[in-house]
Amino acid sequence: MHPRIEDYAVVGDEQTAALVGKDGSVDWLCLPRFDSAACFARLLGDEENGHWRIAPKDAKGPCTRRAYRPGTLVLDTEWETDEGTVRVTDLMPQRDRAPDLVRVVEGLSGRVTLHGTLRLRFDYGSVVPWMRRSDGVRVAVAGPDSVWLRSEPAVHTWGKDFGTHSEFTVGEGEKVAFVLTWHPSHEPRPPLVDPHEALRASVADWQAWADRCRYRGPHRDAVVRSLITLKALTYAPTGGIVAAATTSLPERLGGVRNWDYRYCWLRDSTLTLNALLAAGYHEEAAAWRDWLLRAVAGDPADLQIMYGLAGERRLPEFELPWLAGFAGSKPVRIGNEAVNQLQLDVYGEVMDSLALARRSGLSVKPHMWAIQCAMVDFLQTAWQQPDEGLWEVRGGRRPFVHSKVMVWVAADRAVRALEEYPDLPGDPDGWRTMRDEVHREVCEKGYDPERNTFTQYYGSRELDASLLLIPRVGFLPPDDPRVIGTIDAIRDELDHHGFVRRYSAHKTGVDGLPGSEGSFLVCSFWLADALHMTGRTKEARELFERVAGLANDVGLLAEEYDPVTGRQLGNFPQAFSHIGLVNTALALFGGDEAG
C-alpha cells in the first residue's frame, strides 16, 4: 500500500528538506537545495527511485509512535518489538559547507536487530550511481553528485540489487549514528560532522528559536509547530520561503493536478510577513522583505508571480515520465509554467507587504518607494486587463474579482503612504482616481445584487473563496451587507463536508483542468477570519479548531484535504496552510492572551 501524504514528517536545514515516512524510510530529498534534483524519489515512484530506510529487521509496517522533540525539527521514531524498543532520530543540522542527513539509532530496551537499505538514485530517481569504498566509507558518484555514507561506530555494509544494505543490533543505551553527506563530485570531501554534537546543537538551536514566539494563547503548540515549519521552508542564504518542500503531490488522487511548489510565491508575502511579525520574528520578516525587494526589482511589466530561491526567473516546466507519480497520479512535473502568467493581484500583495513592513518598523530601503511607485504607475495602464488570477488557472484569462480588488489595494496603499509621508514623491491625484475607478467597477461588475454576493469574475455566477479577503484588505468594511452576503454564500455554496473549496472546479471549466480537488485548507482559515471580523467569533473558533485538527500526528498540513476519504492532498508541508493557521490563531485568540 502506498503511504499517505500525512504519513510523512519533514526534517531540514533551511536549504533543503527530507520527508521521512512512518516506516522509517526517507522517501524524498533534493540536494543541495529545495529545487535541486531529488536523490530519493520513492515519494513519487517506488523503491527503485531512491530511498533510505532504517527499521527493525522484521518490521513490515509503520512505527509504534513518533514525535518531534518539543520546539524543534528533530524527529524521533520508535518501534516496540518482541526483542525490545528502539528509536531512530532524524535531523539535518545547520550546514557549514555541505548538507548532512543524520540518523541516530538508539536502543531503549532489550536488544533489537535493525536493517538498513540505502538506494541512491540521482536526478529524480533516474540515475544509479557508482558505489565504492574509501577508508571504510561508502561513496556514491554520478556526474555532478557525490554522496558519502559513514557510521559511528562502523557498521558492516554490503551491496545487493543496486542498493547498500546493513544489519546491526543495539542494546539498551547503545547508539549507532549514520551520516549521509552530499558535495559536488569535483570537490574534495567536506569536513566530517559529529552526529551526536549535531543532534545536541540542533535541539538547542531550534528550541531557542521556538522560545522567541511571543504568542501565549490557546493552541500555542500548533502555532509554534507552524512557525517552525515556515522556518524549515526558508532558504536561509536569501530569506526566500518556498511554498512547499515537494513537487507533484496530487490535489486529487490519480488526477493531473500535480504542480511543483519548490519556489517562492509573491502572493504569500503579506500573510507570511504578518505571521512572522505578529509572532515576534522580525529578523525573519526582514529577510523575507529583502528577498521580495530583490526579486521584484526591474520593469514592473515583467513582474512574475513566483521566483526561484535566489530570485531566479526561469522555471521551465517539464515532465518526468519514468516516475509513476504519488499513488499513480501523473504527470510528475518539474518547474512551473504558471511563472509566465499575468496575475494582477500580486502587485497588490507586494504593495501591501511593503506597507506592512513600513508600519511594523522594519528598516526602509532607499529604493523601496521607487519600486512601489513604478508598480502603481504600471497598473494605471494595465489594471483593466483580464488575467489568470491567484489560482493560476489554465483555462484562459478572465476579469477575476480578487485580482481587481488587489489592484485597488495597490493604489490604496500608495495613496495612504503619501498621506502619511507627504514628502514622498508620487501622483496622489492619479492614484486616487485609479483607486476610485477600480472600486466602482468591482462593485458594479463583480457583484450579483440578486444573490447579494460578489462573484468569481465579472458576469459570473460562480463564487471564489478569495472573496473572503475583501474585508481583510479593507476594500469594504466587515459590516457591509455585501460582505456578509458573500461570506454566507461562500459558506453555503463552496462547502465541502464542513470545509471550503477554492471554487467550483467540479462544476465549471474555469481552470481548464479535468476532475475536481479537495478542500483548500487556507480557504477554511480565511472563512474563520471573515466570520470573526463579522462578529461570529464562536463559529470562527469552531471552524479553526476543526481545520487545525486535520494536522497529522506531528502537526503538519498539506495544501488540501479530502473529507470524503479523510486524506491530505497536495504538496507537503504547505506554507500557505501553516501561515493561515498562525494568522487565524493570532486573530481569534491573540489579544490579551498573547505575551
Coordinates of C-alpha atoms in Angstrom, one line a residue:
M1 CA 0.0 0.0 0.0
H2 CA 1.3 3.4 -0.9
P3 CA 1.9 5.7 2.1
R4 CA -0.5 8.6 2.6
I5 CA 0.8 12.2 2.4
E6 CA 0.1 12.6 6.1
D7 CA 2.3 9.6 6.8
Y8 CA 5.3 11.8 6.3
A9 CA 7.3 14.2 8.6
V10 CA 9.9 16.7 7.5
V11 CA 13.4 17.4 8.6
G12 CA 15.6 20.1 7.1
D13 CA 18.5 22.6 7.3
E14 CA 16.8 25.7 5.9
Q15 CA 18.2 25.0 2.5
T16 CA 16.5 21.7 1.7
A17 CA 14.3 19.2 3.4
A18 CA 13.7 15.4 3.6
L19 CA 10.4 13.6 4.0
V20 CA 10.5 10.7 6.4
G21 CA 7.7 8.1 6.5
K22 CA 6.2 6.2 9.4
D23 CA 8.1 3.1 8.2
G24 CA 11.4 4.8 8.8
S25 CA 12.1 5.5 5.2
V26 CA 13.4 8.8 3.8
D27 CA 11.4 8.9 0.6
W28 CA 12.2 12.5 -0.7
L29 CA 15.3 14.6 -0.6
C30 CA 16.6 17.1 -3.0
L31 CA 20.3 18.1 -2.8
P32 CA 21.8 20.6 -2.3
R33 CA 18.7 22.9 -2.5
F34 CA 14.9 22.6 -2.3
D35 CA 14.6 22.9 -6.0
S36 CA 17.6 20.6 -6.9
A37 CA 17.0 17.1 -8.4
A38 CA 16.0 14.5 -5.8
C39 CA 18.3 11.7 -4.8
F40 CA 15.4 9.9 -3.0
A41 CA 12.2 10.0 -5.1
R42 CA 10.3 7.0 -3.8
L43 CA 7.6 9.5 -2.8
L44 CA 6.7 9.9 -6.5
G45 CA 7.6 6.4 -7.6
D46 CA 8.8 3.2 -5.9
E47 CA 11.8 1.9 -4.0
E48 CA 13.9 1.8 -7.2
N49 CA 13.6 5.5 -7.5
G50 CA 15.6 6.0 -4.3
H51 CA 15.0 5.9 -0.5
W52 CA 16.8 5.2 2.7
R53 CA 15.1 3.0 5.3
I54 CA 16.3 2.1 8.8
A55 CA 13.9 0.0 10.8
P56 CA 13.8 -3.2 12.9
K57 CA 14.7 -6.2 10.8
D58 CA 11.2 -7.8 10.7
A59 CA 9.2 -4.6 10.8
K60 CA 6.8 -4.6 7.9
G61 CA 4.5 -1.7 8.8
P62 CA 4.7 1.7 10.4
C63 CA 6.4 2.6 13.6
T64 CA 4.8 2.4 17.1
R65 CA 5.0 6.1 17.6
R66 CA 6.8 9.2 16.5
A67 CA 7.1 12.9 17.5
Y68 CA 9.2 15.9 17.1
R69 CA 11.2 16.9 20.1
P70 CA 9.3 19.9 21.6
G71 CA 10.1 23.1 19.8
T72 CA 12.4 21.5 17.2
L73 CA 12.6 19.9 13.8
V74 CA 14.3 16.9 15.3
L75 CA 12.2 13.7 14.7
D76 CA 12.1 10.7 17.0
T77 CA 10.6 7.5 15.6
E78 CA 10.2 4.5 17.9
W79 CA 9.4 0.8 17.4
E80 CA 8.3 -1.6 20.1
T81 CA 9.2 -5.2 19.1
D82 CA 9.3 -8.6 20.8
E83 CA 13.0 -8.1 21.3
G84 CA 12.9 -4.6 22.7
T85 CA 12.3 -0.9 21.9
V86 CA 14.5 1.2 19.6
R87 CA 14.5 4.8 18.5
V88 CA 15.7 6.4 15.2
T89 CA 16.3 10.2 15.5
D90 CA 16.4 12.1 12.2
L91 CA 17.7 15.6 11.6
M92 CA 19.5 17.8 9.2
P93 CA 22.0 20.1 11.1
Q94 CA 22.6 23.6 10.0
R95 CA 25.2 23.3 7.4
D96 CA 28.6 24.8 7.2
R97 CA 29.6 23.8 3.7
A98 CA 27.7 20.6 2.8
P99 CA 24.3 19.3 3.6
D100 CA 24.1 16.3 6.0
L101 CA 21.3 14.0 6.9
V102 CA 21.9 12.5 10.3
R103 CA 20.2 9.3 11.6
V104 CA 20.9 8.2 15.2
V105 CA 19.8 4.8 16.2
E106 CA 19.4 4.2 20.0
G107 CA 18.4 1.1 21.9
L108 CA 15.8 1.9 24.6
S109 CA 15.3 -1.6 26.0
G110 CA 16.2 -5.2 25.2
R111 CA 18.3 -5.9 22.1
V112 CA 16.9 -5.1 18.7
T113 CA 18.3 -6.0 15.3
L114 CA 17.8 -3.4 12.6
H115 CA 18.2 -3.5 8.8
G116 CA 19.2 -0.5 6.7
T117 CA 18.6 -0.2 3.0
L118 CA 20.1 2.8 1.0
R119 CA 19.2 3.3 -2.6
L120 CA 20.6 6.5 -4.0
R121 CA 19.1 7.5 -7.3
F122 CA 20.2 10.8 -8.6
D123 CA 18.3 13.1 -11.0
Y124 CA 14.8 12.3 -9.6
G125 CA 15.3 8.5 -9.4
S126 CA 16.7 8.0 -12.9
V127 CA 20.5 7.7 -12.3
V128 CA 22.1 4.8 -10.5
P129 CA 25.5 6.0 -9.1
W130 CA 28.7 4.1 -9.0
M131 CA 29.4 2.9 -5.4
R132 CA 32.8 2.3 -3.9
R133 CA 34.5 2.1 -0.6
S134 CA 37.0 4.7 0.7
D135 CA 38.6 4.4 4.2
G136 CA 35.6 2.4 5.4
V137 CA 33.1 4.9 4.0
R138 CA 30.6 4.2 1.2
V139 CA 30.9 6.7 -1.7
A140 CA 28.3 7.2 -4.5
V141 CA 29.2 9.2 -7.6
A142 CA 27.3 10.0 -10.7
G143 CA 28.0 13.1 -12.8
P144 CA 28.0 16.2 -10.7
D145 CA 26.8 14.5 -7.5
S146 CA 28.8 12.7 -4.8
V147 CA 27.3 11.3 -1.5
W148 CA 29.3 9.8 1.4
L149 CA 27.7 7.4 3.9
R150 CA 29.5 6.7 7.2
S151 CA 28.5 5.3 10.5
E152 CA 29.8 5.7 14.1
P153 CA 30.7 3.1 15.2
A154 CA 31.4 1.4 11.9
V155 CA 28.7 -0.9 10.6
H156 CA 29.3 -3.6 8.0
T157 CA 27.6 -2.8 4.7
W158 CA 27.2 -4.8 1.5
G159 CA 25.8 -4.2 -1.9
K160 CA 22.8 -6.0 -3.3
D161 CA 20.2 -5.2 -6.0
F162 CA 21.9 -1.8 -6.7
G163 CA 21.5 -0.8 -3.0
T164 CA 23.6 -0.6 0.1
H165 CA 22.5 -2.8 3.0
S166 CA 23.4 -3.1 6.6
E167 CA 22.4 -5.1 9.6
F168 CA 23.3 -4.4 13.2
T169 CA 22.0 -4.8 16.8
V170 CA 21.6 -2.2 19.5
G171 CA 21.0 -2.8 23.2
E172 CA 19.7 -0.5 25.8
G173 CA 21.8 2.7 25.9
E174 CA 23.8 1.8 22.8
K175 CA 23.8 4.2 19.8
V176 CA 24.8 3.9 16.2
A177 CA 24.9 7.1 14.1
F178 CA 24.7 7.4 10.3
V179 CA 25.6 10.5 8.3
L180 CA 24.8 11.0 4.7
T181 CA 26.8 13.9 3.2
W182 CA 26.5 15.4 -0.3
H183 CA 29.0 17.5 -2.2
P184 CA 29.9 18.3 -5.8
S185 CA 31.8 15.4 -7.2
H186 CA 34.6 17.5 -8.5
E187 CA 35.4 18.8 -5.0
P188 CA 37.1 17.1 -2.1
R189 CA 35.0 15.6 0.7
P190 CA 33.9 18.3 3.2
P191 CA 34.9 18.1 6.9
L192 CA 33.1 15.4 8.8
V193 CA 30.2 16.4 11.1
D194 CA 30.0 14.9 14.6
P195 CA 26.5 13.4 14.6
H196 CA 26.0 13.5 18.4
E197 CA 27.2 17.1 18.7
A198 CA 25.0 18.0 15.7
L199 CA 22.0 16.5 17.5
R200 CA 22.7 18.3 20.7
A201 CA 23.2 21.6 18.9
S202 CA 20.2 21.2 16.7
V203 CA 17.9 20.6 19.6
A204 CA 19.3 23.6 21.5
D205 CA 19.1 25.9 18.5
W206 CA 15.6 25.0 17.4
Q207 CA 14.3 25.3 21.0
A208 CA 15.9 28.7 21.5
W209 CA 14.3 29.9 18.2
A210 CA 10.8 28.5 19.2
D211 CA 11.0 30.1 22.6
R212 CA 11.1 33.5 20.8
C213 CA 7.5 33.1 19.8
R214 CA 5.6 35.7 21.8
Y215 CA 2.2 34.2 21.4
R216 CA 1.0 32.5 24.6
G217 CA -2.7 31.9 23.8
P218 CA -4.7 28.7 23.1
H219 CA -3.3 26.3 20.5
R220 CA 0.2 27.6 21.1
D221 CA 1.8 24.2 20.2
A222 CA 0.1 24.3 16.8
V223 CA 1.2 27.9 16.2
V224 CA 4.8 27.1 17.2
R225 CA 4.8 24.0 15.0
S226 CA 3.5 26.0 12.1
L227 CA 6.2 28.7 12.6
I228 CA 8.9 26.0 12.8
T229 CA 7.6 24.6 9.5
L230 CA 7.8 28.1 7.9
K231 CA 11.3 28.4 9.2
A232 CA 12.1 24.9 7.7
L233 CA 10.8 26.1 4.3
T234 CA 13.0 29.1 4.4
Y235 CA 16.1 29.2 2.1
A236 CA 18.5 30.7 4.6
P237 CA 21.1 32.2 2.2
T238 CA 18.5 34.5 0.6
G239 CA 15.5 34.7 3.0
G240 CA 13.1 33.3 0.4
I241 CA 10.4 30.9 1.6
V242 CA 9.3 28.1 -0.6
A243 CA 5.6 27.2 -0.9
A244 CA 6.3 23.5 -0.1
A245 CA 9.1 21.0 0.0
T246 CA 7.7 18.8 -2.7
T247 CA 6.5 18.7 -6.3
S248 CA 3.6 16.9 -7.9
L249 CA 1.8 15.6 -4.8
P250 CA -1.7 15.4 -6.2
E251 CA -4.7 17.6 -5.5
R252 CA -6.8 14.7 -6.5
L253 CA -5.5 11.1 -6.2
G254 CA -5.0 9.7 -9.7
G255 CA -5.5 13.1 -11.3
V256 CA -3.4 15.5 -13.2
R257 CA -3.5 18.5 -10.8
N258 CA 0.2 17.9 -9.8
W259 CA 2.4 21.0 -9.6
D260 CA 5.9 22.0 -8.5
Y261 CA 5.8 24.1 -5.3
R262 CA 9.5 24.4 -4.5
Y263 CA 9.6 28.1 -5.4
C264 CA 8.8 31.4 -3.7
W265 CA 5.4 33.0 -4.5
L266 CA 4.9 36.8 -4.1
R267 CA 1.3 36.1 -3.2
D268 CA 2.3 34.6 0.1
S269 CA 4.3 37.7 1.1
T270 CA 1.7 39.8 3.1
L271 CA 0.3 36.8 5.0
T272 CA 3.8 35.5 5.7
L273 CA 5.0 38.9 6.9
N274 CA 2.0 39.3 9.1
A275 CA 2.6 35.8 10.7
L276 CA 6.3 36.4 11.4
L277 CA 5.9 40.0 12.7
A278 CA 2.9 39.2 14.9
A279 CA 4.7 36.2 16.4
G280 CA 7.9 38.2 17.1
Y281 CA 10.2 37.1 14.3
H282 CA 11.3 40.4 13.0
E283 CA 14.7 39.1 11.7
E284 CA 13.0 36.5 9.5
A285 CA 10.4 39.0 8.4
A286 CA 13.1 41.5 7.3
A287 CA 14.9 38.7 5.4
W288 CA 11.7 37.8 3.5
R289 CA 11.0 41.5 2.8
D290 CA 14.6 41.9 1.4
W291 CA 14.2 38.8 -0.8
L292 CA 10.9 40.3 -2.0
L293 CA 12.6 43.6 -3.0
R294 CA 15.4 41.9 -4.8
A295 CA 13.0 39.6 -6.7
V296 CA 10.7 42.3 -7.9
A297 CA 13.4 44.8 -8.9
G298 CA 13.1 45.7 -12.6
D299 CA 10.4 46.7 -15.1
P300 CA 7.0 46.3 -13.3
A301 CA 5.6 44.9 -16.6
D302 CA 8.0 41.9 -16.1
L303 CA 6.9 41.2 -12.6
Q304 CA 6.4 37.4 -12.0
I305 CA 4.1 35.7 -9.6
M306 CA 6.9 33.4 -8.4
Y307 CA 10.7 33.2 -8.4
G308 CA 13.5 30.8 -7.6
L309 CA 15.1 30.6 -4.2
A310 CA 17.5 33.3 -5.0
G311 CA 15.2 35.2 -7.3
E312 CA 15.7 33.2 -10.4
R313 CA 13.2 34.0 -13.2
R314 CA 13.3 31.0 -15.4
L315 CA 11.4 28.0 -14.0
P316 CA 10.7 25.9 -17.2
E317 CA 8.1 23.2 -16.7
F318 CA 8.6 19.7 -17.9
E319 CA 7.5 16.1 -17.1
L320 CA 9.4 13.1 -15.7
P321 CA 7.9 10.1 -17.5
W322 CA 9.9 7.5 -15.6
L323 CA 8.1 8.3 -12.3
A324 CA 4.7 6.8 -11.7
G325 CA 3.5 9.6 -9.5
F326 CA 2.2 9.6 -6.0
A327 CA -0.4 6.8 -5.8
G328 CA -0.3 6.7 -9.7
S329 CA -1.0 10.4 -10.1
K330 CA 0.6 11.5 -13.3
P331 CA 2.3 13.5 -14.6
V332 CA 5.2 14.4 -12.3
R333 CA 6.2 17.9 -13.1
I334 CA 9.4 19.9 -12.5
G335 CA 9.3 23.7 -12.9
N336 CA 6.1 25.7 -13.1
E337 CA 4.6 27.1 -16.3
A338 CA 2.4 29.5 -14.2
V339 CA 5.5 31.7 -13.8
N340 CA 4.6 33.2 -17.2
Q341 CA 1.1 34.1 -16.3
L342 CA -0.3 37.5 -15.7
Q343 CA -1.7 37.7 -12.2
L344 CA -2.6 41.3 -11.4
D345 CA -3.2 40.5 -7.7
V346 CA 0.5 40.1 -7.0
Y347 CA 1.0 43.9 -7.4
G348 CA -1.4 44.4 -4.6
E349 CA 0.2 41.8 -2.4
V350 CA 3.7 43.3 -2.9
M351 CA 2.4 46.8 -2.1
D352 CA 0.5 45.6 0.9
S353 CA 3.6 43.7 2.2
L354 CA 5.9 46.7 1.9
A355 CA 3.3 48.9 3.6
L356 CA 3.1 46.4 6.4
A357 CA 6.9 46.3 6.7
R358 CA 7.0 50.1 6.9
R359 CA 4.3 50.2 9.6
S360 CA 6.0 47.5 11.6
G361 CA 9.2 49.4 11.9
L362 CA 11.4 47.3 9.5
S363 CA 14.2 49.4 8.2
V364 CA 13.2 51.3 5.0
K365 CA 15.4 50.5 2.0
P366 CA 16.3 53.6 -0.2
H367 CA 15.0 52.1 -3.4
M368 CA 11.8 50.6 -1.9
W369 CA 9.5 53.5 -2.6
A370 CA 10.8 53.9 -6.2
I371 CA 9.8 50.3 -6.9
Q372 CA 6.4 50.9 -5.4
C373 CA 5.8 54.0 -7.5
A374 CA 6.8 52.1 -10.7
M375 CA 4.3 49.3 -9.9
V376 CA 1.4 51.6 -9.3
D377 CA 2.2 53.7 -12.4
F378 CA 2.2 50.5 -14.4
L379 CA -1.2 49.5 -13.0
Q380 CA -2.7 52.7 -14.2
T381 CA -2.5 51.4 -17.8
A382 CA -2.7 47.7 -17.1
W383 CA -5.4 47.1 -14.4
Q384 CA -8.3 46.6 -16.8
Q385 CA -6.7 43.6 -18.4
P386 CA -8.1 40.1 -17.7
D387 CA -5.6 37.7 -16.0
E388 CA -5.2 34.2 -14.8
G389 CA -5.9 35.1 -11.2
L390 CA -4.5 33.9 -7.9
W391 CA -5.4 30.3 -8.5
E392 CA -3.2 30.2 -11.7
V393 CA -6.0 28.8 -13.9
R394 CA -5.0 27.3 -17.2
G395 CA -8.4 27.8 -18.8
G396 CA -7.8 31.3 -20.1
R397 CA -7.7 34.9 -18.7
R398 CA -10.8 36.4 -17.1
P399 CA -11.6 39.6 -15.2
F400 CA -11.2 38.0 -11.8
V401 CA -12.7 40.0 -9.0
H402 CA -10.0 39.2 -6.5
S403 CA -7.4 40.5 -8.9
K404 CA -9.2 43.8 -9.3
V405 CA -9.6 44.1 -5.5
M406 CA -5.9 43.7 -5.1
V407 CA -5.3 46.3 -7.7
W408 CA -7.4 48.6 -5.5
V409 CA -5.1 47.5 -2.6
A410 CA -2.0 48.6 -4.5
A411 CA -3.5 52.0 -5.2
D412 CA -4.9 52.4 -1.7
R413 CA -1.5 51.6 0.0
A414 CA 0.3 54.0 -2.3
V415 CA -2.2 56.8 -1.5
R416 CA -2.0 56.1 2.2
A417 CA 1.8 56.3 2.1
L418 CA 1.6 59.7 0.5
E419 CA -0.9 60.9 3.1
E420 CA 1.3 59.6 5.9
Y421 CA 4.6 60.8 4.4
P422 CA 3.9 63.9 2.4
D423 CA 7.5 64.3 1.4
L424 CA 7.5 61.1 -0.7
P425 CA 7.2 61.7 -4.5
G426 CA 4.2 60.4 -6.3
D427 CA 1.0 61.0 -8.2
P428 CA -1.7 61.3 -5.5
D429 CA -4.4 62.5 -7.7
G430 CA -3.8 59.9 -10.4
W431 CA -3.6 57.1 -7.9
R432 CA -6.7 58.2 -6.1
T433 CA -8.6 58.3 -9.4
M434 CA -7.5 54.8 -10.2
R435 CA -8.4 53.6 -6.7
D436 CA -11.9 55.0 -7.1
E437 CA -12.4 53.7 -10.6
V438 CA -11.4 50.2 -9.6
H439 CA -13.7 50.2 -6.6
R440 CA -16.6 51.4 -8.6
E441 CA -16.1 48.9 -11.3
V442 CA -15.7 45.9 -8.9
C443 CA -18.9 46.9 -7.1
E444 CA -20.8 47.2 -10.4
K445 CA -19.5 44.3 -12.4
G446 CA -18.2 41.9 -9.8
Y447 CA -21.3 41.9 -7.6
D448 CA -24.5 40.0 -8.1
P449 CA -27.3 42.0 -6.4
E450 CA -29.9 39.2 -6.8
R451 CA -27.9 36.9 -4.7
N452 CA -26.2 39.6 -2.6
T453 CA -22.7 38.3 -3.2
F454 CA -19.5 39.1 -5.1
T455 CA -18.6 36.6 -7.8
Q456 CA -15.5 34.9 -9.1
Y457 CA -15.2 37.2 -12.2
Y458 CA -17.2 39.8 -13.9
G459 CA -20.5 38.4 -15.3
S460 CA -20.1 35.1 -13.5
R461 CA -22.5 33.4 -11.1
E462 CA -19.7 31.3 -9.6
L463 CA -18.1 32.0 -6.2
D464 CA -14.4 32.1 -5.2
A465 CA -13.0 31.7 -1.7
S466 CA -10.6 34.6 -2.3
L467 CA -13.6 36.9 -1.9
L468 CA -13.4 36.2 1.8
L469 CA -10.4 38.6 1.8
I470 CA -12.4 41.6 0.8
P471 CA -12.9 42.9 4.4
R472 CA -9.4 41.8 5.5
V473 CA -7.7 44.1 2.9
G474 CA -10.1 46.9 3.6
F475 CA -11.9 47.0 0.3
L476 CA -15.2 47.1 2.2
P477 CA -15.9 47.1 6.0
P478 CA -16.9 43.8 7.6
D479 CA -20.4 45.0 8.4
D480 CA -21.2 45.9 4.8
P481 CA -24.3 43.8 3.7
R482 CA -22.4 42.8 0.6
V483 CA -19.6 41.4 2.6
I484 CA -21.9 39.5 4.9
G485 CA -23.8 38.2 1.9
T486 CA -20.6 37.0 0.2
I487 CA -19.4 35.2 3.3
D488 CA -22.7 33.4 3.7
A489 CA -22.9 32.5 0.0
I490 CA -19.4 31.0 0.1
R491 CA -20.1 29.1 3.3
D492 CA -23.2 27.6 1.6
E493 CA -22.0 27.0 -2.0
L494 CA -18.3 26.2 -1.6
D495 CA -18.9 24.0 1.5
H496 CA -17.3 20.5 1.2
H497 CA -18.3 18.5 4.2
G498 CA -17.6 21.3 6.6
F499 CA -14.6 22.7 4.8
V500 CA -14.1 25.2 2.0
R501 CA -13.3 24.7 -1.7
R502 CA -11.4 27.3 -3.6
Y503 CA -14.1 27.4 -6.3
S504 CA -16.4 25.0 -8.0
A505 CA -13.8 23.2 -10.1
H506 CA -16.0 20.2 -10.2
K507 CA -18.8 22.2 -11.9
T508 CA -17.0 24.7 -14.2
G509 CA -14.1 24.6 -16.6
V510 CA -12.6 27.8 -15.4
D511 CA -9.3 26.3 -14.6
G512 CA -9.0 24.3 -17.8
L513 CA -8.3 21.0 -16.0
P514 CA -10.3 17.8 -15.7
G515 CA -11.6 16.4 -12.4
S516 CA -12.0 18.0 -9.0
E517 CA -9.9 18.6 -6.0
G518 CA -10.0 18.6 -2.2
S519 CA -10.8 21.5 0.2
F520 CA -8.1 24.1 0.1
L521 CA -7.1 24.4 3.8
V522 CA -6.2 28.1 3.8
C523 CA -9.6 29.0 2.5
S524 CA -11.2 27.5 5.6
F525 CA -8.9 29.6 7.7
W526 CA -10.0 32.6 5.6
L527 CA -13.6 31.8 6.3
A528 CA -12.8 31.7 10.1
D529 CA -11.2 35.1 9.8
A530 CA -14.2 36.5 8.0
L531 CA -16.6 35.1 10.5
H532 CA -14.6 36.6 13.3
M533 CA -14.5 40.0 11.6
T534 CA -18.3 40.0 11.2
G535 CA -18.9 39.2 14.9
R536 CA -19.4 35.4 14.6
T537 CA -16.4 34.5 16.7
K538 CA -17.8 31.4 18.3
E539 CA -18.4 29.9 14.8
A540 CA -15.0 31.1 13.7
R541 CA -13.2 29.3 16.6
E542 CA -15.1 26.1 16.0
L543 CA -14.1 26.1 12.3
F544 CA -10.5 26.9 13.3
E545 CA -10.3 24.0 15.6
R546 CA -11.8 21.7 13.0
V547 CA -9.3 22.7 10.4
A548 CA -6.3 22.8 12.7
G549 CA -7.3 19.3 13.9
L550 CA -6.6 18.0 10.4
A551 CA -2.8 18.2 11.0
N552 CA -1.1 14.9 11.1
D553 CA 0.4 13.2 14.1
V554 CA 3.4 15.5 14.0
G555 CA 1.4 18.7 13.4
L556 CA 1.9 19.1 9.6
L557 CA -0.6 20.2 7.0
A558 CA -0.6 19.7 3.2
E559 CA -2.3 22.0 0.8
E560 CA -5.7 20.4 0.7
Y561 CA -7.9 17.8 2.4
D562 CA -10.5 15.4 1.1
P563 CA -13.1 15.0 3.8
V564 CA -14.7 12.0 2.0
T565 CA -11.6 9.8 2.1
G566 CA -10.1 11.6 5.2
R567 CA -6.8 12.2 3.4
Q568 CA -4.5 15.1 3.0
L569 CA -3.8 16.2 -0.6
G570 CA -1.4 18.4 -2.4
N571 CA 2.2 19.4 -1.7
F572 CA 3.6 19.0 1.7
P573 CA 4.2 20.6 4.1
Q574 CA 2.4 23.6 2.7
A575 CA 3.5 27.0 3.8
F576 CA 0.1 28.6 2.9
S577 CA -1.8 26.3 5.2
H578 CA 0.6 26.9 8.1
I579 CA 0.5 30.7 7.5
G580 CA -3.3 30.5 7.6
L581 CA -3.2 28.6 10.9
V582 CA -0.8 31.1 12.5
N583 CA -2.7 34.2 11.4
T584 CA -6.1 32.9 12.3
A585 CA -5.0 31.7 15.7
L586 CA -3.5 35.2 16.4
A587 CA -6.7 36.9 15.2
L588 CA -9.0 34.6 17.3
F589 CA -7.0 34.1 20.4
G590 CA -4.3 36.8 20.4
G591 CA -5.5 39.8 22.3
D592 CA -4.7 39.8 26.0
E593 CA -3.7 36.2 25.9
A594 CA -0.6 36.9 23.8
G595 CA 2.7 37.5 25.5

